[in-house]
XYZ file of N, CA and C in Angstrom:
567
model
N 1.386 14.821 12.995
C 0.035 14.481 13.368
C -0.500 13.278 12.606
N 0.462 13.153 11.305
C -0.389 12.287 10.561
C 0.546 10.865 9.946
N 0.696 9.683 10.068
C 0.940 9.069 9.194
C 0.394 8.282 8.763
N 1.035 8.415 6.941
C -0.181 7.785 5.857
C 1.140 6.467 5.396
N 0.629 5.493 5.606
C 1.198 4.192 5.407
C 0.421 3.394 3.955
N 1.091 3.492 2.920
C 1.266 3.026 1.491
C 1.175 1.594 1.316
N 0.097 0.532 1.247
C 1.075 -0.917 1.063
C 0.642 -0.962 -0.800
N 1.962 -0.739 -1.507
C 1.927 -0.083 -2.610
C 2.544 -2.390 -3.491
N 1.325 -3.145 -3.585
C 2.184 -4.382 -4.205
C 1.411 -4.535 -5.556
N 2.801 -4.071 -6.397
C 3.385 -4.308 -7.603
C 4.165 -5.142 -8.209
N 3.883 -6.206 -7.425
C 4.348 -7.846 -8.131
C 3.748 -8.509 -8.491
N 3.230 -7.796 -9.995
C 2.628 -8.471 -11.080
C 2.185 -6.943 -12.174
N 1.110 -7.350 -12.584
C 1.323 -6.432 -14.446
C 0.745 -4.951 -14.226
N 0.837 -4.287 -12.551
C 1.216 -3.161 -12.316
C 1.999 -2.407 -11.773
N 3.309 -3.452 -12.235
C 4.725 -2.507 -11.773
C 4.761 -1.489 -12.645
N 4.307 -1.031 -13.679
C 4.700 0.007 -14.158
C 4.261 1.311 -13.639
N 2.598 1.185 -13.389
C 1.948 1.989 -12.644
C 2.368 2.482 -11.239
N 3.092 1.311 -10.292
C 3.754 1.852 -9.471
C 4.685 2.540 -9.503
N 5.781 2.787 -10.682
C 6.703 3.819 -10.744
C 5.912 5.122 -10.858
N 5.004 5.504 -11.419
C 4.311 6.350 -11.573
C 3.648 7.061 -10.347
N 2.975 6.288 -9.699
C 2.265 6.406 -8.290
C 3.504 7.123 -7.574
N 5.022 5.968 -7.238
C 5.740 6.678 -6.653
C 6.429 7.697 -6.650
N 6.419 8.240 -8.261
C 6.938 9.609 -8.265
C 5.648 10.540 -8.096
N 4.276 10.572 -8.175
C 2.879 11.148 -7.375
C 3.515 11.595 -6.088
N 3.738 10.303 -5.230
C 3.913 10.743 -3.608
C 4.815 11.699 -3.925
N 6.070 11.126 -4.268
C 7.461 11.936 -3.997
C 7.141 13.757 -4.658
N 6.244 14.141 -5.367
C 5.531 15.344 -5.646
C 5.175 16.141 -4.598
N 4.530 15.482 -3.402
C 4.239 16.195 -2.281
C 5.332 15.779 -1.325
N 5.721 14.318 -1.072
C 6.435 14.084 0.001
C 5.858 14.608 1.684
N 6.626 14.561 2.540
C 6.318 14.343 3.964
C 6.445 15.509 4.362
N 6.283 15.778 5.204
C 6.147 17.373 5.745
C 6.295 17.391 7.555
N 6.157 18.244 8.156
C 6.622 17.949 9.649
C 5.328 17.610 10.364
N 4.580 17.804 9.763
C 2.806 16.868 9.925
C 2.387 15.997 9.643
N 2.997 15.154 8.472
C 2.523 14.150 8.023
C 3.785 13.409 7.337
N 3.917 12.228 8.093
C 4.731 11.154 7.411
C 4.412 9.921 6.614
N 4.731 10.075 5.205
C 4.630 9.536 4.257
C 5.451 8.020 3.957
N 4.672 6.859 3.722
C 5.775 5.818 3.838
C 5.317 5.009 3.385
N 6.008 4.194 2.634
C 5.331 3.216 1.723
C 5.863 1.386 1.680
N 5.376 1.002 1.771
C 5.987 -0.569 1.273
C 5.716 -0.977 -0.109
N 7.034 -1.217 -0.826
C 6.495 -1.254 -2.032
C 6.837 -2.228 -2.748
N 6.310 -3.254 -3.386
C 6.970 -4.684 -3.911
C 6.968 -4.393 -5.671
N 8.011 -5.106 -6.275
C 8.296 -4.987 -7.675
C 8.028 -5.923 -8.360
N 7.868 -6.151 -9.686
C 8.190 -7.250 -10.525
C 9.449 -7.525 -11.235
N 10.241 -8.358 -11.575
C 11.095 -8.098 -12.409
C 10.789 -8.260 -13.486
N 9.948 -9.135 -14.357
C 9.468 -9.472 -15.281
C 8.590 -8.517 -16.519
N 7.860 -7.303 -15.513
C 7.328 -6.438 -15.986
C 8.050 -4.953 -16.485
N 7.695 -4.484 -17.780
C 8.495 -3.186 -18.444
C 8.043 -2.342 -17.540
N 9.220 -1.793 -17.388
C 9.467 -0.944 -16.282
C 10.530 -1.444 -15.030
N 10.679 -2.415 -15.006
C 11.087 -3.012 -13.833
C 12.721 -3.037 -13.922
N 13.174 -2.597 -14.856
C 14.825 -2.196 -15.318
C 14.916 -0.769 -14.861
N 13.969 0.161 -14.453
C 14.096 1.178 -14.304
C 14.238 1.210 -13.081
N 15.050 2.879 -12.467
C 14.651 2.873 -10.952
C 13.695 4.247 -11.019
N 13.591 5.272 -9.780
C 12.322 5.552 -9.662
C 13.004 7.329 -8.857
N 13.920 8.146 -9.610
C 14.440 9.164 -8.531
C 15.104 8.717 -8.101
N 15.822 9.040 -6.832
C 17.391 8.419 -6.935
C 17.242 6.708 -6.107
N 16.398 5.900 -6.324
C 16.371 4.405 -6.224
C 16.825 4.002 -7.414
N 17.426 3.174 -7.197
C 18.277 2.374 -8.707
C 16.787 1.269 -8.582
N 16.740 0.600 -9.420
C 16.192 -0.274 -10.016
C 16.431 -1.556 -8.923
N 14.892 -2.325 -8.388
C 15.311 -3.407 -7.497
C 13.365 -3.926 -8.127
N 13.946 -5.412 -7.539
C 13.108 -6.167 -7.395
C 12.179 -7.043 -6.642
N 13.074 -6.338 -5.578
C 12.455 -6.675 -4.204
C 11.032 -5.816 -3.392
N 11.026 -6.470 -1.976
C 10.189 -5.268 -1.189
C 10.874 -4.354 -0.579
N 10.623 -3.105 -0.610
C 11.787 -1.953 -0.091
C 10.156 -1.152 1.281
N 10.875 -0.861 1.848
C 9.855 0.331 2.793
C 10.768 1.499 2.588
N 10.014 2.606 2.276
C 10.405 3.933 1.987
C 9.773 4.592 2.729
N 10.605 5.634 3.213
C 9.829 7.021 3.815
C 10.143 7.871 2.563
N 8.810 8.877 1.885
C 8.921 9.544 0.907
C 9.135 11.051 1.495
N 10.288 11.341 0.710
C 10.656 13.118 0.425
C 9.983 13.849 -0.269
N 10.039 14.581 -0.260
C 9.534 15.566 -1.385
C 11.093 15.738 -2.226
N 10.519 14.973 -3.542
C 11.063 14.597 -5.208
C 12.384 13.499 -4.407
N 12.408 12.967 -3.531
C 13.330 11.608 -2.963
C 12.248 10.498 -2.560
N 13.467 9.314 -1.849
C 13.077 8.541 -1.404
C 14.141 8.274 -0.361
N 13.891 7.781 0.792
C 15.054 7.444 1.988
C 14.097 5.651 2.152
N 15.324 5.265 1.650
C 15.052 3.051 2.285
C 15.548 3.466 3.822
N 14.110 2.872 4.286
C 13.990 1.987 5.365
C 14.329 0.806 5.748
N 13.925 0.020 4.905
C 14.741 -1.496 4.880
C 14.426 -1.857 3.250
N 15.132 -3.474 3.210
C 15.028 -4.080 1.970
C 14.358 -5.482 2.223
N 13.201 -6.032 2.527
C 13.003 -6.844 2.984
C 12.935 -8.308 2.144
N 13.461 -8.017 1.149
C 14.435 -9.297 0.216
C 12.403 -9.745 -0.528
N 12.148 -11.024 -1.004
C 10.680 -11.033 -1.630
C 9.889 -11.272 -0.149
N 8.944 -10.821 -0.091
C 7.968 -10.850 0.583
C 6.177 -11.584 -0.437
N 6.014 -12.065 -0.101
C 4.107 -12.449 -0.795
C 3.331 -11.122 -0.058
N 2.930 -10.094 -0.724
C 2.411 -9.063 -0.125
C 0.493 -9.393 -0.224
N 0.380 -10.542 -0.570
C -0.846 -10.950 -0.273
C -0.991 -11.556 0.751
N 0.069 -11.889 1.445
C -0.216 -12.422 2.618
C -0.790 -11.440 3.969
N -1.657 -12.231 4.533
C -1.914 -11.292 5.848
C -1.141 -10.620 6.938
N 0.078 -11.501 6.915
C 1.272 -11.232 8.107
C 2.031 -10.153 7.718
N 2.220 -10.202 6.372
C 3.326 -9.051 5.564
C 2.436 -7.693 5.848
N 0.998 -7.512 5.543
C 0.510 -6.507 5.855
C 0.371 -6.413 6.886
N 0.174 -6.952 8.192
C 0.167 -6.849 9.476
C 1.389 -6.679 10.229
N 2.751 -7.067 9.605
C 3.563 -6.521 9.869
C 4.205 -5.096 9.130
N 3.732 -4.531 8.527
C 3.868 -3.388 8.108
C 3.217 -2.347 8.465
N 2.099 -2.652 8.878
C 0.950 -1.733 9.871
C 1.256 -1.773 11.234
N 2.241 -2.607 11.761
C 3.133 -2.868 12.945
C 4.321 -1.667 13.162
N 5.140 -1.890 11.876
C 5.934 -1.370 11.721
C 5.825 0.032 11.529
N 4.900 0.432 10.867
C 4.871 2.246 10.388
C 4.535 2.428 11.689
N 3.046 2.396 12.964
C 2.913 2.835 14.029
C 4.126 2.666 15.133
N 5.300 1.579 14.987
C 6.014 1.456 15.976
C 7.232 2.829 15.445
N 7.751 2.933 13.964
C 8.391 3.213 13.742
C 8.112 5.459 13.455
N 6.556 5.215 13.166
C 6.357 6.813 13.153
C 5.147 7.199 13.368
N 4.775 7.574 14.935
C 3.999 7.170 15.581
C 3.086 8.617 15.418
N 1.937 8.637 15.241
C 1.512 9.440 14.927
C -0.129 9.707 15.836
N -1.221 10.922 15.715
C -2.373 11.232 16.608
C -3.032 10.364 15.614
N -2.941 10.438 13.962
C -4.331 10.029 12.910
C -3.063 9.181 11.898
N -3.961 8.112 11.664
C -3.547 6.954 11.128
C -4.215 6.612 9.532
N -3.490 6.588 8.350
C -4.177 6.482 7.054
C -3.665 5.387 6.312
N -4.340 4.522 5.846
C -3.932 3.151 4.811
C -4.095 3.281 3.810
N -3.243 3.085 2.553
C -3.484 2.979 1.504
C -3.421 1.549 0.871
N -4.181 1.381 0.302
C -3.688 -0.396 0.003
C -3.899 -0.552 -1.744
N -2.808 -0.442 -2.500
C -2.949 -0.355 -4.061
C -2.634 -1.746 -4.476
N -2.947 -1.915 -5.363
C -3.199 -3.170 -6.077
C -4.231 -3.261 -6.630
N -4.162 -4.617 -7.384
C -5.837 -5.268 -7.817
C -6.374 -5.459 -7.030
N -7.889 -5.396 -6.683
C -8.853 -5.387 -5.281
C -10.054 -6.031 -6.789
N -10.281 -6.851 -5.660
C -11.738 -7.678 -6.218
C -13.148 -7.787 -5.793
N -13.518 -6.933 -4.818
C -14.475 -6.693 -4.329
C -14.486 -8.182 -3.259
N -15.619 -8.708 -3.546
C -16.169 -9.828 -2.040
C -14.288 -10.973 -2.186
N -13.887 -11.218 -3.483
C -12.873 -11.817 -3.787
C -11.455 -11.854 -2.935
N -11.621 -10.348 -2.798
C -10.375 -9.913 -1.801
C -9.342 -8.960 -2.781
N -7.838 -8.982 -1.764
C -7.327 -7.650 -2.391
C -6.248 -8.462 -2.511
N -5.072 -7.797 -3.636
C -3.932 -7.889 -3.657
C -3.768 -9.476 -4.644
N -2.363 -9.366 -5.595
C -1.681 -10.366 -5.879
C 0.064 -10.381 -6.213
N 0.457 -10.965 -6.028
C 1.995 -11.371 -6.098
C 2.575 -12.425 -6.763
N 2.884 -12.129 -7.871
C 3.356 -12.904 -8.992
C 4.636 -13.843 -8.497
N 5.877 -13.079 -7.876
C 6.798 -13.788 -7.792
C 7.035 -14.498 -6.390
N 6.024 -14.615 -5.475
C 6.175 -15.680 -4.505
C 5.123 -16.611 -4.739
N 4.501 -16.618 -5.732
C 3.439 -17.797 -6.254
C 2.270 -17.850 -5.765
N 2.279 -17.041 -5.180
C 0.599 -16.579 -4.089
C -0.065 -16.090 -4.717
N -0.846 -15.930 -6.369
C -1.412 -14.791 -7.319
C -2.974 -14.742 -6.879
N -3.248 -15.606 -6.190
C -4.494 -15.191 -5.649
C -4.860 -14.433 -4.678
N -5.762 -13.519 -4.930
C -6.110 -12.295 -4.179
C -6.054 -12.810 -2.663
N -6.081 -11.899 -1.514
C -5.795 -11.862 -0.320
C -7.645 -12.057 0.081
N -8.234 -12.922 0.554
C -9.582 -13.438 0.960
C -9.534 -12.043 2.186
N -10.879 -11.534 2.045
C -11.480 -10.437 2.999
C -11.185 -10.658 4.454
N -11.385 -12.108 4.796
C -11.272 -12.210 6.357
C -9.987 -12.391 6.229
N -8.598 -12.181 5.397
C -7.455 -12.142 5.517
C -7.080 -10.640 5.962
N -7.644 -9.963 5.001
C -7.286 -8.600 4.934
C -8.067 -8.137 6.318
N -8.959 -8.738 7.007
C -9.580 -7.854 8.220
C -8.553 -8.439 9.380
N -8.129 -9.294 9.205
C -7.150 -10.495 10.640
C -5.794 -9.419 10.325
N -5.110 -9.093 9.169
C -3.990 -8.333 8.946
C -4.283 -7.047 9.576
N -5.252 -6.545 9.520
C -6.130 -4.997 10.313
C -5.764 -5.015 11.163
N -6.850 -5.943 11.806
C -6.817 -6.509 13.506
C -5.302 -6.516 13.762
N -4.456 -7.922 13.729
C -3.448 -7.555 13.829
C -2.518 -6.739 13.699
N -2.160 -5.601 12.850
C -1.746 -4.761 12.752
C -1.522 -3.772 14.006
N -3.137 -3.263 14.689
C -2.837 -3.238 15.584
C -3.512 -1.535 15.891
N -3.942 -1.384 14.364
C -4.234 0.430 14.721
C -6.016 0.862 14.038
N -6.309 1.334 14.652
C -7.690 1.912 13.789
C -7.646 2.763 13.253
N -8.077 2.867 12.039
C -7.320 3.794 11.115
C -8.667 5.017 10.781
N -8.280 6.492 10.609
C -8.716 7.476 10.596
C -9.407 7.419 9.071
N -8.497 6.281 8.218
C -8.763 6.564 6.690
C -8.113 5.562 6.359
N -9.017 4.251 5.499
C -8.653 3.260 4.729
C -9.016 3.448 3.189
N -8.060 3.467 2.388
C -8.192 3.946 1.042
C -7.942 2.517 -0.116
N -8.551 2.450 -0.772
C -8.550 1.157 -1.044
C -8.145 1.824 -2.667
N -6.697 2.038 -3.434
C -6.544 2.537 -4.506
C -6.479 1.309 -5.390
N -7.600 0.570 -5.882
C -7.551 -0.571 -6.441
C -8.945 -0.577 -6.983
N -9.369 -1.506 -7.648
C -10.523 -1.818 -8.357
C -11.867 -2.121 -7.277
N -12.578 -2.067 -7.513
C -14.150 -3.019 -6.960
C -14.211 -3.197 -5.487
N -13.274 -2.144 -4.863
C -12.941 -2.824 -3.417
C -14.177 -1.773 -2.673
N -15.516 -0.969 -3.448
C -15.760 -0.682 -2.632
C -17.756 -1.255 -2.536
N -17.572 -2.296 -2.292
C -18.806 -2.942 -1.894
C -19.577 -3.493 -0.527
N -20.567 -3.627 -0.424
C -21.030 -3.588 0.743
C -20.349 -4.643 1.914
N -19.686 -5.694 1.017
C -19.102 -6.671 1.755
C -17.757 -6.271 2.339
N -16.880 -5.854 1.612
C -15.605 -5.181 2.023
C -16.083 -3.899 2.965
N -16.905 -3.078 2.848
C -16.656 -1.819 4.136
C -17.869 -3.012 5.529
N -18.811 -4.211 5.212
C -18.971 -4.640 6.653
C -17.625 -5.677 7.157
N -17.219 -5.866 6.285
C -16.074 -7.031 6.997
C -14.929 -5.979 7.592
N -14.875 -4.913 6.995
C -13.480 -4.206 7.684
C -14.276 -3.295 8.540
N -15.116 -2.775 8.521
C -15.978 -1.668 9.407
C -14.767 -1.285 10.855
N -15.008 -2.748 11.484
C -14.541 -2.217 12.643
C -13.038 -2.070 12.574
N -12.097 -1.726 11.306
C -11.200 -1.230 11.382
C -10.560 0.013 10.805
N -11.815 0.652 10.816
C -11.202 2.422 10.272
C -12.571 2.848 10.397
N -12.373 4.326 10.650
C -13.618 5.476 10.520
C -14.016 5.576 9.403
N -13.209 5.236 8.198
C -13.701 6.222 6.875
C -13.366 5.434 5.668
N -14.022 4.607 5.250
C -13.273 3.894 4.001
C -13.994 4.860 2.716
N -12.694 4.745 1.666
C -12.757 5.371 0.671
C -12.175 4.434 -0.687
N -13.096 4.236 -1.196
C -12.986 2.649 -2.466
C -13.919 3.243 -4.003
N -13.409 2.646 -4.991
C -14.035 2.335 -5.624
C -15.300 1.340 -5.777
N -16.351 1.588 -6.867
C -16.790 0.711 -6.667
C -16.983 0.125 -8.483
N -16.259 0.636 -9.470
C -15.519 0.661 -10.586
C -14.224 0.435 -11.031
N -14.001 -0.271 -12.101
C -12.839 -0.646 -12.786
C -12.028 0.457 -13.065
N -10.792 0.286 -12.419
C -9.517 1.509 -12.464
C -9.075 1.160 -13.926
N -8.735 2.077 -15.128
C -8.447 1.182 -15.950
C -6.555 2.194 -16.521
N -5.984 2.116 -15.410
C -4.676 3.390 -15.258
C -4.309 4.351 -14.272
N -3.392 4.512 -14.114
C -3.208 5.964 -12.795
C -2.196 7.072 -13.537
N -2.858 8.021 -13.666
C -1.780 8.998 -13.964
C -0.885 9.916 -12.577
N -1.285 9.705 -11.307
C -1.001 10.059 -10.139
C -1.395 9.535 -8.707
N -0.862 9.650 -7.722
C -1.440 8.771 -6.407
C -1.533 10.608 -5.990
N -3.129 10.946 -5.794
C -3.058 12.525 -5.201
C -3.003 12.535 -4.240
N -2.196 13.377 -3.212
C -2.985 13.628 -1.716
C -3.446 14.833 -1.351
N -4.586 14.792 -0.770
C -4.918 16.069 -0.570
C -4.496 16.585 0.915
C-alpha cells in the first residue's frame, strides 16, 4: 500500500550520520505493505566512509537500496551522481513509482536543508551549494507523483516559504523548523 522513498545525500560531513540512519531503516525494514527504499550517496573523505553498513561493504558511490529488515538488497550503483541536482531527484522519484508502485506515496529528503536557501549538498561532484527551492519543486513536479507525506529530515526546511513553494506537491509536509544538531535513528512509525 505504501512506498516510502529515502533520498538519503551524504556527500559531505554527514556521511557518518547516514550509516546510522541506515541501520534505523534496516531495524524495521519493508514489510508486504510498505516498501522501503532509499537512494543513498557517500563521501569518501568523511570517518566513516571506510566502513560498510550490514552486509554492504563500504562504497562511495550512489547506491539505491530496497531495505530489509537488518539487510539491504542494491538496486543499482549509479557510479557519482550531484544529488543536489534536480534531475537526480526527479529521477529517483521516477524510478521508486515506476519500479514499486504503490496506493500512498512518502518522501524523505535527508540532508542539510536551509530553509528559503534550499535543500541538499554534494561535496564530491562540486555542486556544494544547496538545491534552490524552485529546484526542489521542478524535481517534485517532475518526478511525477503527489506525495501522501513529504518529510524533510534536515534542518530549517520547515518555513513558510518551503511548505508554499512545494504545497502543490504533497498533502502533508513534515519539517523542522530548528537546527538538527545529530540523529541517533531515522524512526518510522
Amino acid at each position: 500500500q505504501w512506498t516510502v522513498l529515502i533520498y538519503m545525500a551524504a556527500d559531505n560531513n554527514l556521511e557518518p550520520d547516514a550509516l546510522v540512519g541506515l541501520q534505523g531503516m534496516a531495524k524495521v525494514g519493508s514489510t508486504s505493505n510498505v516498501n522501503i527504499v532509499a537512494q543513498v550517496d557517500r563521501h569518501a573523505g568523511n570517518d566513516g566512509a571506510e566502513d560498510g553498513v550490514l552486509n554492504l561493504a563500504d562504497w562511495s558511490t550512489t547506491k539505491r537500496l530496497y531495505v530489509k529488515q537488518g539487510s539491504f538488497a542494491e538496486q543499482a550503483d549509479l557510479g557519482q551522481t550531484a544529488m543536489n541536482d534536480p534531475k537526480v531527484l526527479a529521477d529517483f522519484i521516477q524510478w521508486g513509482k515506476r519500479t514499486y508502485p504503490a496506493q500512498r506515496y512518502a518522501l524523505i529528503l535527508w540532508d542539510h536543508g536551509g530553509a528559503a536557501y534550499g535543500f541538499g549538498t554534494d561535496d564530491s561532484s562540486g555542486k556544494t551549494t544547496p538545491m534552490p527551492l524552485d529546484g526542489l519543486a521542478q524535481a517534485l513536479k517532475d518526478g511525477g507523483v503527489k506525495f501522501d507525506v513529504l518529510d524533510f529530515y534536515a534542518c530549517l526546511m520547515a518555513s513558510v516559504e518551503v511548505a508554499l513553494e512545494l504545497q502543490p506537491y504533497a498533502d502533508v509536509l513534515v519539517a523542522s523548523e530548528e537546527i538538527s544538531w545529530g540523529v541517533d535513528d531515522l524512526v518510522f512509525i
